[in-house]
Short mmCIF file of N, CA and C in Angstrom, two decimals:
data_model
loop_
_atom_site.label_atom_id
_atom_site.label_comp_id
_atom_site.label_asym_id
_atom_site.label_seq_id
_atom_site.Cartn_x
_atom_site.Cartn_y
_atom_site.Cartn_z
N MET Y 1 -169.35 168.91 149.41
CA MET Y 1 -168.52 168.15 148.38
C MET Y 1 -168.45 166.62 149.40
N THR Y 2 -168.76 166.03 147.87
CA THR Y 2 -168.77 164.91 148.18
C THR Y 2 -167.75 163.68 148.05
N ALA Y 3 -167.56 162.26 148.77
CA ALA Y 3 -166.38 161.30 148.26
C ALA Y 3 -166.17 161.54 147.00
N GLN Y 4 -167.06 161.56 145.99
CA GLN Y 4 -166.88 161.62 144.16
C GLN Y 4 -166.22 162.53 143.99
N ALA Y 5 -166.59 163.74 144.64
CA ALA Y 5 -165.98 165.14 144.28
C ALA Y 5 -164.59 165.00 144.29
N LEU Y 6 -164.34 164.63 145.56
CA LEU Y 6 -162.79 164.87 145.89
C LEU Y 6 -162.07 163.66 145.52
N ALA Y 7 -162.48 162.59 145.29
CA ALA Y 7 -161.96 161.63 144.55
C ALA Y 7 -161.80 161.95 143.33
N GLY Y 8 -162.76 162.32 142.69
CA GLY Y 8 -162.49 162.77 140.86
C GLY Y 8 -161.35 163.84 141.06
N ALA Y 9 -161.83 165.14 142.37
CA ALA Y 9 -160.69 166.16 141.94
C ALA Y 9 -159.17 165.96 142.05
N LEU Y 10 -159.26 164.92 142.61
CA LEU Y 10 -157.51 164.05 143.11
C LEU Y 10 -157.27 162.93 141.83
N ALA Y 11 -157.86 162.41 141.35
CA ALA Y 11 -157.78 161.54 140.62
C ALA Y 11 -156.83 161.34 139.44
N ASP Y 12 -156.87 162.63 138.75
CA ASP Y 12 -155.78 162.80 137.63
C ASP Y 12 -153.68 162.98 138.63
N GLU Y 13 -153.43 162.68 137.78
CA GLU Y 13 -151.84 162.64 138.98
C GLU Y 13 -151.46 164.26 138.59
N ARG Y 14 -151.54 165.00 137.47
CA ARG Y 14 -151.10 166.34 137.53
C ARG Y 14 -151.44 167.18 139.18
N ARG Y 15 -153.32 166.94 139.19
CA ARG Y 15 -153.74 167.44 140.20
C ARG Y 15 -153.10 166.88 141.41
N ARG Y 16 -152.70 165.48 141.63
CA ARG Y 16 -152.30 165.56 142.96
C ARG Y 16 -150.68 165.77 143.11
N ILE Y 17 -150.38 166.27 141.87
CA ILE Y 17 -148.46 166.30 142.37
C ILE Y 17 -148.89 168.07 142.59
N VAL Y 18 -149.91 168.90 141.85
CA VAL Y 18 -150.00 170.56 142.24
C VAL Y 18 -150.59 170.45 143.74
N PHE Y 19 -151.40 169.47 144.27
CA PHE Y 19 -151.88 169.77 145.44
C PHE Y 19 -150.67 169.26 146.27
N ALA Y 20 -149.93 168.20 146.32
CA ALA Y 20 -148.56 167.90 147.02
C ALA Y 20 -147.55 169.29 146.90
N ALA Y 21 -147.64 169.79 146.01
CA ALA Y 21 -147.05 170.99 145.98
C ALA Y 21 -147.34 172.00 146.92
N ILE Y 22 -148.69 172.25 146.86
CA ILE Y 22 -148.98 173.74 147.60
C ILE Y 22 -149.09 172.90 149.05
N VAL Y 23 -149.51 171.93 149.29
CA VAL Y 23 -148.87 171.89 150.85
C VAL Y 23 -147.91 171.75 151.36
N LEU Y 24 -147.03 171.33 150.34
CA LEU Y 24 -145.37 171.60 150.82
C LEU Y 24 -144.92 173.21 150.72
N GLY Y 25 -145.73 174.10 150.46
CA GLY Y 25 -145.60 175.48 150.78
C GLY Y 25 -145.78 175.97 148.80
N ALA Y 26 -146.14 175.78 148.07
CA ALA Y 26 -145.86 176.48 147.09
C ALA Y 26 -147.49 177.61 147.48
N ARG Y 27 -147.20 179.02 146.68
CA ARG Y 27 -148.28 179.80 146.78
C ARG Y 27 -148.90 180.28 145.61
N ASP Y 28 -148.72 180.09 144.93
CA ASP Y 28 -149.03 180.87 142.92
C ASP Y 28 -149.00 179.32 142.26
N VAL Y 29 -149.09 179.64 141.13
CA VAL Y 29 -148.48 179.13 140.17
C VAL Y 29 -147.32 178.52 139.50
N PRO Y 30 -146.46 180.06 139.03
CA PRO Y 30 -145.07 179.81 139.10
C PRO Y 30 -144.48 179.30 140.34
N ALA Y 31 -144.89 179.43 141.33
CA ALA Y 31 -144.29 178.52 142.38
C ALA Y 31 -144.41 177.00 142.10
N VAL Y 32 -145.73 176.65 141.87
CA VAL Y 32 -146.27 175.06 141.61
C VAL Y 32 -145.04 174.34 140.41
N VAL Y 33 -145.27 175.55 139.43
CA VAL Y 33 -144.32 175.13 138.27
C VAL Y 33 -142.73 174.66 138.70
N ALA Y 34 -142.37 175.55 139.46
CA ALA Y 34 -140.63 175.60 139.89
C ALA Y 34 -140.68 174.39 140.40
N ARG Y 35 -141.42 173.82 141.46
CA ARG Y 35 -141.59 172.93 142.41
C ARG Y 35 -141.64 171.71 141.89
N THR Y 36 -142.83 171.15 140.69
CA THR Y 36 -142.96 170.32 140.24
C THR Y 36 -142.63 170.17 138.52
N GLY Y 37 -142.06 170.43 137.87
CA GLY Y 37 -141.46 170.94 136.79
C GLY Y 37 -142.73 170.50 135.61
N LEU Y 38 -144.05 170.83 136.01
CA LEU Y 38 -144.91 170.95 135.13
C LEU Y 38 -145.15 171.99 134.20
N PRO Y 39 -145.56 171.89 133.23
CA PRO Y 39 -146.16 172.91 132.10
C PRO Y 39 -146.95 173.94 132.97
N ALA Y 40 -146.47 175.44 132.87
CA ALA Y 40 -147.55 176.74 133.02
C ALA Y 40 -149.11 176.11 133.06
N ARG Y 41 -149.58 175.78 131.52
CA ARG Y 41 -150.66 175.84 131.51
C ARG Y 41 -151.11 174.62 132.21
N ASP Y 42 -150.54 173.46 132.50
CA ASP Y 42 -150.78 172.22 133.19
C ASP Y 42 -151.44 172.36 134.74
N ALA Y 43 -149.85 173.16 135.24
CA ALA Y 43 -150.06 173.81 136.71
C ALA Y 43 -151.65 174.72 137.08
N ALA Y 44 -151.69 175.40 135.76
CA ALA Y 44 -152.70 176.52 136.36
C ALA Y 44 -154.15 176.04 135.76
N VAL Y 45 -154.01 174.64 135.05
CA VAL Y 45 -155.54 174.40 134.82
C VAL Y 45 -155.61 172.84 136.34
N ALA Y 46 -154.87 172.28 136.52
CA ALA Y 46 -155.05 171.93 137.77
C ALA Y 46 -155.37 172.23 139.30
N VAL Y 47 -154.37 173.93 139.26
CA VAL Y 47 -155.07 174.70 140.32
C VAL Y 47 -156.37 175.45 139.98
N ARG Y 48 -156.82 175.62 138.88
CA ARG Y 48 -158.25 175.64 138.90
C ARG Y 48 -159.32 174.99 139.32
N ARG Y 49 -159.47 173.46 138.63
CA ARG Y 49 -159.82 172.45 138.81
C ARG Y 49 -159.95 172.19 140.55
N LEU Y 50 -158.57 172.39 141.24
CA LEU Y 50 -158.84 171.99 142.48
C LEU Y 50 -159.50 173.13 143.39
N THR Y 51 -159.37 174.15 142.99
CA THR Y 51 -160.03 175.39 143.93
C THR Y 51 -161.44 175.26 143.52
N ASP Y 52 -161.76 174.67 142.11
CA ASP Y 52 -163.47 175.09 142.24
C ASP Y 52 -163.73 173.71 142.60
N ALA Y 53 -163.44 172.85 142.97
CA ALA Y 53 -163.43 171.45 143.95
C ALA Y 53 -163.50 172.11 145.35
N GLY Y 54 -163.14 172.68 145.78
CA GLY Y 54 -163.26 173.64 146.70
C GLY Y 54 -161.97 172.70 147.90
N VAL Y 55 -161.22 172.33 147.40
CA VAL Y 55 -159.48 171.83 147.94
C VAL Y 55 -158.93 172.31 148.16
N LEU Y 56 -158.64 173.65 147.09
CA LEU Y 56 -157.67 174.48 147.66
C LEU Y 56 -158.44 176.15 147.68
N ALA Y 57 -158.01 176.99 148.26
CA ALA Y 57 -158.48 178.15 148.07
C ALA Y 57 -157.59 179.29 148.03
N ASP Y 58 -157.96 180.37 147.36
CA ASP Y 58 -156.95 181.52 147.38
C ASP Y 58 -157.42 182.75 147.93
N ASP Y 59 -156.89 183.20 149.06
CA ASP Y 59 -157.63 184.03 149.81
C ASP Y 59 -156.85 185.19 150.26
N GLY Y 60 -156.16 185.73 148.86
CA GLY Y 60 -155.47 187.04 148.67
C GLY Y 60 -153.92 186.65 149.25
N GLY Y 61 -153.60 185.72 150.32
CA GLY Y 61 -152.53 185.47 150.59
C GLY Y 61 -151.54 184.19 149.93
N GLY Y 62 -152.34 183.99 148.86
CA GLY Y 62 -151.81 182.64 148.22
C GLY Y 62 -152.63 181.25 147.85
N LEU Y 63 -152.15 180.45 147.08
CA LEU Y 63 -153.09 179.27 147.31
C LEU Y 63 -152.81 178.49 148.48
N ARG Y 64 -153.65 178.01 149.12
CA ARG Y 64 -153.90 176.93 149.90
C ARG Y 64 -154.76 176.07 150.46
N VAL Y 65 -154.51 174.73 150.97
CA VAL Y 65 -155.21 173.51 151.09
C VAL Y 65 -156.21 174.26 152.22
N ASP Y 66 -157.56 174.14 151.57
CA ASP Y 66 -158.89 174.31 152.43
C ASP Y 66 -158.85 173.42 153.31
N ALA Y 67 -158.36 173.49 154.46
CA ALA Y 67 -158.36 172.67 155.44
C ALA Y 67 -159.56 172.82 156.49
N GLU Y 68 -160.39 173.56 156.31
CA GLU Y 68 -161.53 173.81 157.10
C GLU Y 68 -162.61 172.89 156.27
N ARG Y 69 -162.68 173.09 154.77
CA ARG Y 69 -163.75 172.36 154.11
C ARG Y 69 -163.17 170.68 154.38
N LEU Y 70 -162.21 170.60 153.99
CA LEU Y 70 -161.76 169.42 154.28
C LEU Y 70 -162.47 168.38 155.65
N ARG Y 71 -161.85 169.28 156.71
CA ARG Y 71 -163.06 169.01 157.98
C ARG Y 71 -164.29 168.53 157.68
N GLU Y 72 -164.90 169.66 157.12
CA GLU Y 72 -166.38 169.74 156.99
C GLU Y 72 -166.86 168.11 156.19
N PHE Y 73 -165.87 168.10 155.24
CA PHE Y 73 -165.95 167.25 154.46
C PHE Y 73 -165.97 165.74 155.80
N ALA Y 74 -165.07 165.46 156.08
CA ALA Y 74 -164.70 164.64 156.99
C ALA Y 74 -165.81 164.14 158.12
N ARG Y 75 -166.29 165.49 158.20
CA ARG Y 75 -167.38 165.36 159.67
C ARG Y 75 -168.50 165.06 158.98
N ALA Y 76 -168.94 165.42 157.52
CA ALA Y 76 -170.18 164.79 156.83
C ALA Y 76 -170.25 163.45 156.61
N ALA Y 77 -168.99 162.75 156.07
CA ALA Y 77 -168.42 161.61 155.99
C ALA Y 77 -168.91 160.79 156.87
N ALA Y 78 -168.75 160.98 157.83
CA ALA Y 78 -168.68 160.18 158.90
C ALA Y 78 -170.09 160.13 159.86
N ALA Y 79 -170.85 161.02 159.52
CA ALA Y 79 -172.11 161.42 160.03
C ALA Y 79 -173.16 160.73 159.14
N SER Y 80 -173.00 160.71 158.12
CA SER Y 80 -173.77 159.59 157.40
C SER Y 80 -173.71 158.34 157.43
N PRO Y 81 -174.79 157.91 157.32
CA PRO Y 81 -174.64 156.28 157.53
C PRO Y 81 -173.98 155.45 156.09
N ALA Y 82 -173.34 154.62 156.25
CA ALA Y 82 -172.73 153.94 154.92
C ALA Y 82 -173.64 153.35 154.31
N THR Y 83 -173.12 153.96 153.10
CA THR Y 83 -174.38 152.99 151.95
C THR Y 83 -173.77 152.16 151.55
N PRO Y 84 -175.26 151.09 151.17
CA PRO Y 84 -174.70 150.12 151.33
C PRO Y 84 -174.24 149.54 149.85
N ALA Y 85 -173.54 148.40 150.02
CA ALA Y 85 -173.16 147.72 148.36
C ALA Y 85 -174.19 148.00 147.73
N ALA Y 86 -174.29 148.53 146.21
CA ALA Y 86 -175.13 148.11 145.05
C ALA Y 86 -175.33 146.35 144.69
N ASN Y 87 -177.00 146.31 144.95
CA ASN Y 87 -177.12 144.82 144.60
C ASN Y 87 -176.23 144.36 143.03
N PRO Y 88 -175.58 143.28 142.67
CA PRO Y 88 -174.76 143.40 141.00
C PRO Y 88 -175.78 142.82 139.85
N ARG Y 89 -176.86 142.30 140.48
CA ARG Y 89 -178.10 142.17 139.69
C ARG Y 89 -178.94 143.18 139.11
N GLU Y 90 -179.52 144.08 140.61
CA GLU Y 90 -179.60 145.57 139.73
C GLU Y 90 -178.95 146.40 139.31
N THR Y 91 -178.02 146.32 139.27
CA THR Y 91 -176.64 147.80 138.59
C THR Y 91 -176.83 146.69 137.25
N LEU Y 92 -176.41 145.63 136.81
CA LEU Y 92 -176.87 144.89 135.84
C LEU Y 92 -177.93 145.23 134.88
N LEU Y 93 -179.02 144.74 135.50
CA LEU Y 93 -180.35 145.30 134.80
C LEU Y 93 -180.36 146.86 134.40
N ARG Y 94 -179.77 147.59 135.49
CA ARG Y 94 -179.91 148.94 134.98
C ARG Y 94 -179.11 149.36 133.67
N THR Y 95 -177.85 148.78 133.96
CA THR Y 95 -177.00 149.08 132.51
C THR Y 95 -177.45 148.48 131.69
N PHE Y 96 -177.95 147.40 130.91
CA PHE Y 96 -178.99 147.23 129.96
C PHE Y 96 -180.39 147.18 129.87
N LEU Y 97 -181.12 147.57 130.57
CA LEU Y 97 -182.13 147.95 130.14
C LEU Y 97 -182.49 149.57 131.12
N ARG Y 98 -183.44 150.14 129.81
CA ARG Y 98 -183.91 151.85 130.05
C ARG Y 98 -185.38 151.63 129.71
N ASP Y 99 -185.88 151.97 131.14
CA ASP Y 99 -187.24 152.21 130.97
C ASP Y 99 -188.07 150.82 130.59
N GLY Y 100 -187.75 149.77 130.90
CA GLY Y 100 -188.03 148.44 130.38
C GLY Y 100 -187.77 147.85 129.20
N VAL Y 101 -186.97 148.69 128.54
CA VAL Y 101 -186.57 148.10 127.32
C VAL Y 101 -184.78 147.77 127.15
N LEU Y 102 -185.07 146.98 126.26
CA LEU Y 102 -183.08 146.48 126.33
C LEU Y 102 -182.55 147.31 125.45
N THR Y 103 -181.17 147.59 126.23
CA THR Y 103 -180.60 148.55 125.27
C THR Y 103 -179.60 147.75 124.18
N ARG Y 104 -179.22 146.64 124.63
CA ARG Y 104 -178.26 146.07 123.87
C ARG Y 104 -178.22 144.69 124.79
N LEU Y 105 -178.01 143.29 124.38
CA LEU Y 105 -176.88 142.00 125.12
C LEU Y 105 -175.64 142.34 125.37
N PRO Y 106 -176.14 141.84 126.29
CA PRO Y 106 -174.57 141.67 127.03
C PRO Y 106 -173.52 140.64 126.24
N ALA Y 107 -172.32 140.84 125.95
CA ALA Y 107 -171.58 139.58 125.13
C ALA Y 107 -171.35 138.26 126.26
N GLN Y 108 -171.26 139.22 127.55
CA GLN Y 108 -170.87 137.73 128.40
C GLN Y 108 -171.24 137.14 128.86
N ARG Y 109 -171.71 136.05 128.87
CA ARG Y 109 -172.86 134.73 129.09
C ARG Y 109 -173.48 134.95 130.60
N GLY Y 110 -172.50 135.26 131.19
CA GLY Y 110 -173.06 135.08 132.65
C GLY Y 110 -174.12 136.31 132.52
N ARG Y 111 -173.72 137.63 132.55
CA ARG Y 111 -174.52 138.75 132.36
C ARG Y 111 -175.73 138.76 131.57
N ARG Y 112 -175.23 137.89 130.60
CA ARG Y 112 -176.46 138.04 129.10
C ARG Y 112 -177.99 136.62 130.37
N ARG Y 113 -176.91 135.84 131.03
CA ARG Y 113 -177.80 134.74 131.61
C ARG Y 113 -179.26 135.83 132.99
N VAL Y 114 -178.76 136.21 133.14
CA VAL Y 114 -178.93 136.95 134.39
C VAL Y 114 -180.18 138.11 133.74
N LEU Y 115 -179.88 138.72 132.44
CA LEU Y 115 -180.71 139.36 132.09
C LEU Y 115 -181.85 138.97 131.27
N LEU Y 116 -181.48 137.70 130.94
CA LEU Y 116 -182.74 136.63 130.30
C LEU Y 116 -183.31 135.97 130.80
N GLU Y 117 -183.06 135.96 132.42
CA GLU Y 117 -184.02 135.31 133.39
C GLU Y 117 -184.72 136.57 133.85
N HIS Y 118 -184.45 138.00 134.21
CA HIS Y 118 -185.09 138.73 134.54
C HIS Y 118 -186.25 138.77 133.25
N ILE Y 119 -186.16 138.74 132.12
CA ILE Y 119 -187.16 138.76 130.90
C ILE Y 119 -188.15 138.02 130.83
N THR Y 120 -187.45 136.94 131.25
CA THR Y 120 -188.69 135.69 131.19
C THR Y 120 -189.61 135.67 132.26
N GLU Y 121 -188.83 136.35 133.72
CA GLU Y 121 -189.71 135.73 135.00
C GLU Y 121 -190.83 137.13 134.40
N ARG Y 122 -190.72 138.13 133.80
CA ARG Y 122 -191.33 139.04 133.74
C ARG Y 122 -192.67 139.21 132.54
N SER Y 123 -191.97 138.24 131.83
CA SER Y 123 -193.06 138.14 130.63
C SER Y 123 -193.69 137.22 130.51
N PHE Y 124 -193.37 135.67 131.03
CA PHE Y 124 -193.95 134.50 130.90
C PHE Y 124 -194.34 133.61 131.95
N GLU Y 125 -195.59 133.47 131.86
CA GLU Y 125 -195.63 132.49 133.21
C GLU Y 125 -195.70 130.92 133.32
N PRO Y 126 -194.98 130.39 133.97
CA PRO Y 126 -195.25 128.96 134.43
C PRO Y 126 -196.36 128.42 134.16
N GLY Y 127 -196.23 127.17 132.99
CA GLY Y 127 -196.99 126.24 133.01
C GLY Y 127 -198.29 126.61 131.31
N ARG Y 128 -197.71 128.12 131.03
CA ARG Y 128 -198.55 128.67 130.45
C ARG Y 128 -197.99 128.29 129.01
N ARG Y 129 -198.77 128.20 128.02
CA ARG Y 129 -198.25 127.83 126.31
C ARG Y 129 -198.45 128.93 125.52
N TYR Y 130 -197.63 129.38 124.65
CA TYR Y 130 -197.64 130.78 124.10
C TYR Y 130 -197.38 130.47 122.45
N PRO Y 131 -198.21 130.76 121.77
CA PRO Y 131 -198.03 130.61 120.07
C PRO Y 131 -196.67 131.52 119.92
N GLU Y 132 -196.32 131.24 119.05
CA GLU Y 132 -195.27 132.04 118.31
C GLU Y 132 -195.24 133.32 118.45
N ARG Y 133 -196.52 133.65 117.80
CA ARG Y 133 -196.85 135.06 117.31
C ARG Y 133 -196.93 135.95 118.57
N GLU Y 134 -197.38 135.72 119.62
CA GLU Y 134 -197.59 136.02 121.07
C GLU Y 134 -196.12 136.24 121.88
N VAL Y 135 -195.18 135.37 121.55
CA VAL Y 135 -193.54 135.43 122.18
C VAL Y 135 -192.98 136.22 120.99
N ASP Y 136 -193.11 136.65 120.08
CA ASP Y 136 -192.85 137.60 119.19
C ASP Y 136 -192.88 138.92 119.57
N ASP Y 137 -194.60 139.05 119.82
CA ASP Y 137 -194.47 140.31 120.64
C ASP Y 137 -194.33 140.95 122.04
N VAL Y 138 -194.54 139.59 122.34
CA VAL Y 138 -193.94 139.83 123.78
C VAL Y 138 -192.11 140.63 123.97
N LEU Y 139 -191.45 139.68 123.33
CA LEU Y 139 -190.15 140.25 122.89
C LEU Y 139 -189.68 141.62 122.08
N ARG Y 140 -190.25 141.57 121.47
CA ARG Y 140 -190.38 142.93 120.34
C ARG Y 140 -190.37 144.50 121.57
N ARG Y 141 -191.79 144.32 121.95
CA ARG Y 141 -191.83 145.43 123.17
C ARG Y 141 -190.26 145.69 124.24
N TRP Y 142 -189.92 144.57 124.46
CA TRP Y 142 -188.46 144.36 124.68
C TRP Y 142 -187.19 145.01 124.01
N CYS Y 143 -187.42 144.96 123.27
CA CYS Y 143 -186.29 145.29 121.81
C CYS Y 143 -187.05 146.90 121.53
N GLU Y 144 -187.66 147.32 121.47
CA GLU Y 144 -188.10 148.01 121.05
C GLU Y 144 -186.97 149.77 121.43
N GLY Y 145 -186.58 150.04 119.94
CA GLY Y 145 -185.41 150.84 120.50
C GLY Y 145 -184.23 150.88 120.52
N GLY Y 146 -183.44 149.40 120.86
CA GLY Y 146 -182.74 149.38 121.10
C GLY Y 146 -181.99 148.36 120.38
N GLU Y 147 -180.36 147.93 120.59
CA GLU Y 147 -179.31 147.30 119.57
C GLU Y 147 -180.12 146.18 119.32
N ALA Y 148 -180.83 145.22 120.61
CA ALA Y 148 -180.79 143.85 120.41
C ALA Y 148 -182.41 143.89 119.45
N ASP Y 149 -182.85 142.83 118.37
CA ASP Y 149 -183.97 142.27 117.87
C ASP Y 149 -184.54 141.04 118.77
N HIS Y 150 -185.65 140.91 118.49
CA HIS Y 150 -186.48 139.87 119.10
C HIS Y 150 -186.12 138.02 118.48
N VAL Y 151 -185.66 138.14 117.49
CA VAL Y 151 -185.58 136.99 116.97
C VAL Y 151 -184.52 136.60 117.63
N THR Y 152 -183.51 137.49 117.55
CA THR Y 152 -181.90 136.92 118.49
C THR Y 152 -182.55 136.36 120.13
N LEU Y 153 -183.57 137.83 120.95
CA LEU Y 153 -183.51 137.15 122.04
C LEU Y 153 -184.29 136.15 121.92
N ARG Y 154 -185.41 135.82 121.49
CA ARG Y 154 -186.36 134.46 121.57
C ARG Y 154 -184.60 133.42 121.41
N ARG Y 155 -183.77 132.99 120.47
CA ARG Y 155 -183.07 132.32 120.33
C ARG Y 155 -182.47 132.36 121.41
N TYR Y 156 -181.47 133.45 122.06
CA TYR Y 156 -181.06 133.08 123.62
C TYR Y 156 -182.08 132.58 124.23
N LEU Y 157 -183.02 132.83 124.60
CA LEU Y 157 -183.78 132.67 125.25
C LEU Y 157 -184.42 130.44 125.20
N ILE Y 158 -183.95 130.41 124.09
CA ILE Y 158 -184.36 128.87 123.56
C ILE Y 158 -183.03 128.31 124.21
N ASP Y 159 -181.86 129.02 123.51
CA ASP Y 159 -180.70 128.35 123.62
C ASP Y 159 -179.98 128.05 125.32
N ASP Y 160 -180.59 129.37 126.18
CA ASP Y 160 -180.26 128.98 127.43
C ASP Y 160 -181.25 127.80 128.57
N MET Y 161 -181.90 127.54 127.48
CA MET Y 161 -183.32 126.66 128.05
C MET Y 161 -184.21 127.46 129.16
N LEU Y 162 -184.47 128.58 129.32
CA LEU Y 162 -185.64 129.44 129.52
C LEU Y 162 -186.90 129.38 129.32
N LEU Y 163 -186.93 129.41 127.90
CA LEU Y 163 -188.13 128.29 126.86
C LEU Y 163 -187.86 127.16 126.50
N THR Y 164 -188.76 126.64 125.89
CA THR Y 164 -188.79 125.70 125.50
C THR Y 164 -189.71 125.69 124.12
N ARG Y 165 -189.42 125.02 122.95
CA ARG Y 165 -190.24 125.37 121.63
C ARG Y 165 -190.57 123.78 121.43
N GLU Y 166 -191.61 123.91 120.62
CA GLU Y 166 -192.14 122.62 120.01
C GLU Y 166 -193.03 122.43 119.19
N GLN Y 167 -193.47 122.50 117.67
CA GLN Y 167 -194.44 123.00 116.75
C GLN Y 167 -194.65 124.26 116.87
N GLY Y 168 -194.05 125.66 117.11
CA GLY Y 168 -194.48 126.85 117.14
C GLY Y 168 -194.89 127.03 118.70
N VAL Y 169 -194.88 126.35 120.05
CA VAL Y 169 -195.79 126.56 121.05
C VAL Y 169 -194.62 126.83 121.54
N TYR Y 170 -194.57 127.57 122.77
CA TYR Y 170 -193.39 128.22 123.77
C TYR Y 170 -193.99 127.55 124.87
N TRP Y 171 -192.98 127.75 125.93
CA TRP Y 171 -193.42 127.34 127.29
C TRP Y 171 -192.28 128.06 128.04
N ARG Y 172 -192.16 128.56 128.92
CA ARG Y 172 -191.46 128.73 130.32
C ARG Y 172 -190.41 127.46 131.24
N THR Y 173 -189.72 127.49 130.93
CA THR Y 173 -188.80 126.01 131.14
C THR Y 173 -187.86 126.39 132.77
N GLY Y 174 -187.20 127.93 132.36
CA GLY Y 174 -186.38 128.38 133.49
C GLY Y 174 -186.91 128.61 134.82
N PRO Y 175 -186.07 128.90 135.50
CA PRO Y 175 -186.93 129.64 136.72
C PRO Y 175 -187.61 130.82 136.75
#
């Protein structure tokens, strides 16, 4: 069991109520229904999901919290090193890029700026001049199969001053 699995198992309010009822002594679905007031179907579904997640066990004597499994989980979590926080920039790029292709442009300006800087850094060399046709070809590759089009992308690059345009020639001006 992972932290995500445990959190998922207990994320639903009905499952938490059922879990609490079993902790307090309910040993079967009718007892859970009596203690919680939940409909029998909801209680049965919650019991099944908690059992499938390994939080509950039914060993023939009735339902119980699988304390040993929870202890194993706690030991495993304590033994594994803490996962470093994800880099927000990388998370954003993974959200809007798939296999090097732009899936869509973020609506929020700050997020869009991060994405545009990434595209600029990977596509255009500082100091080099690019004819419009070459800029369009480069940006089309970023947009293949996504919701964005290369013309919109080019306009955003210019509006955010990452590219400068003069008489059909473009150059990188941003970071």
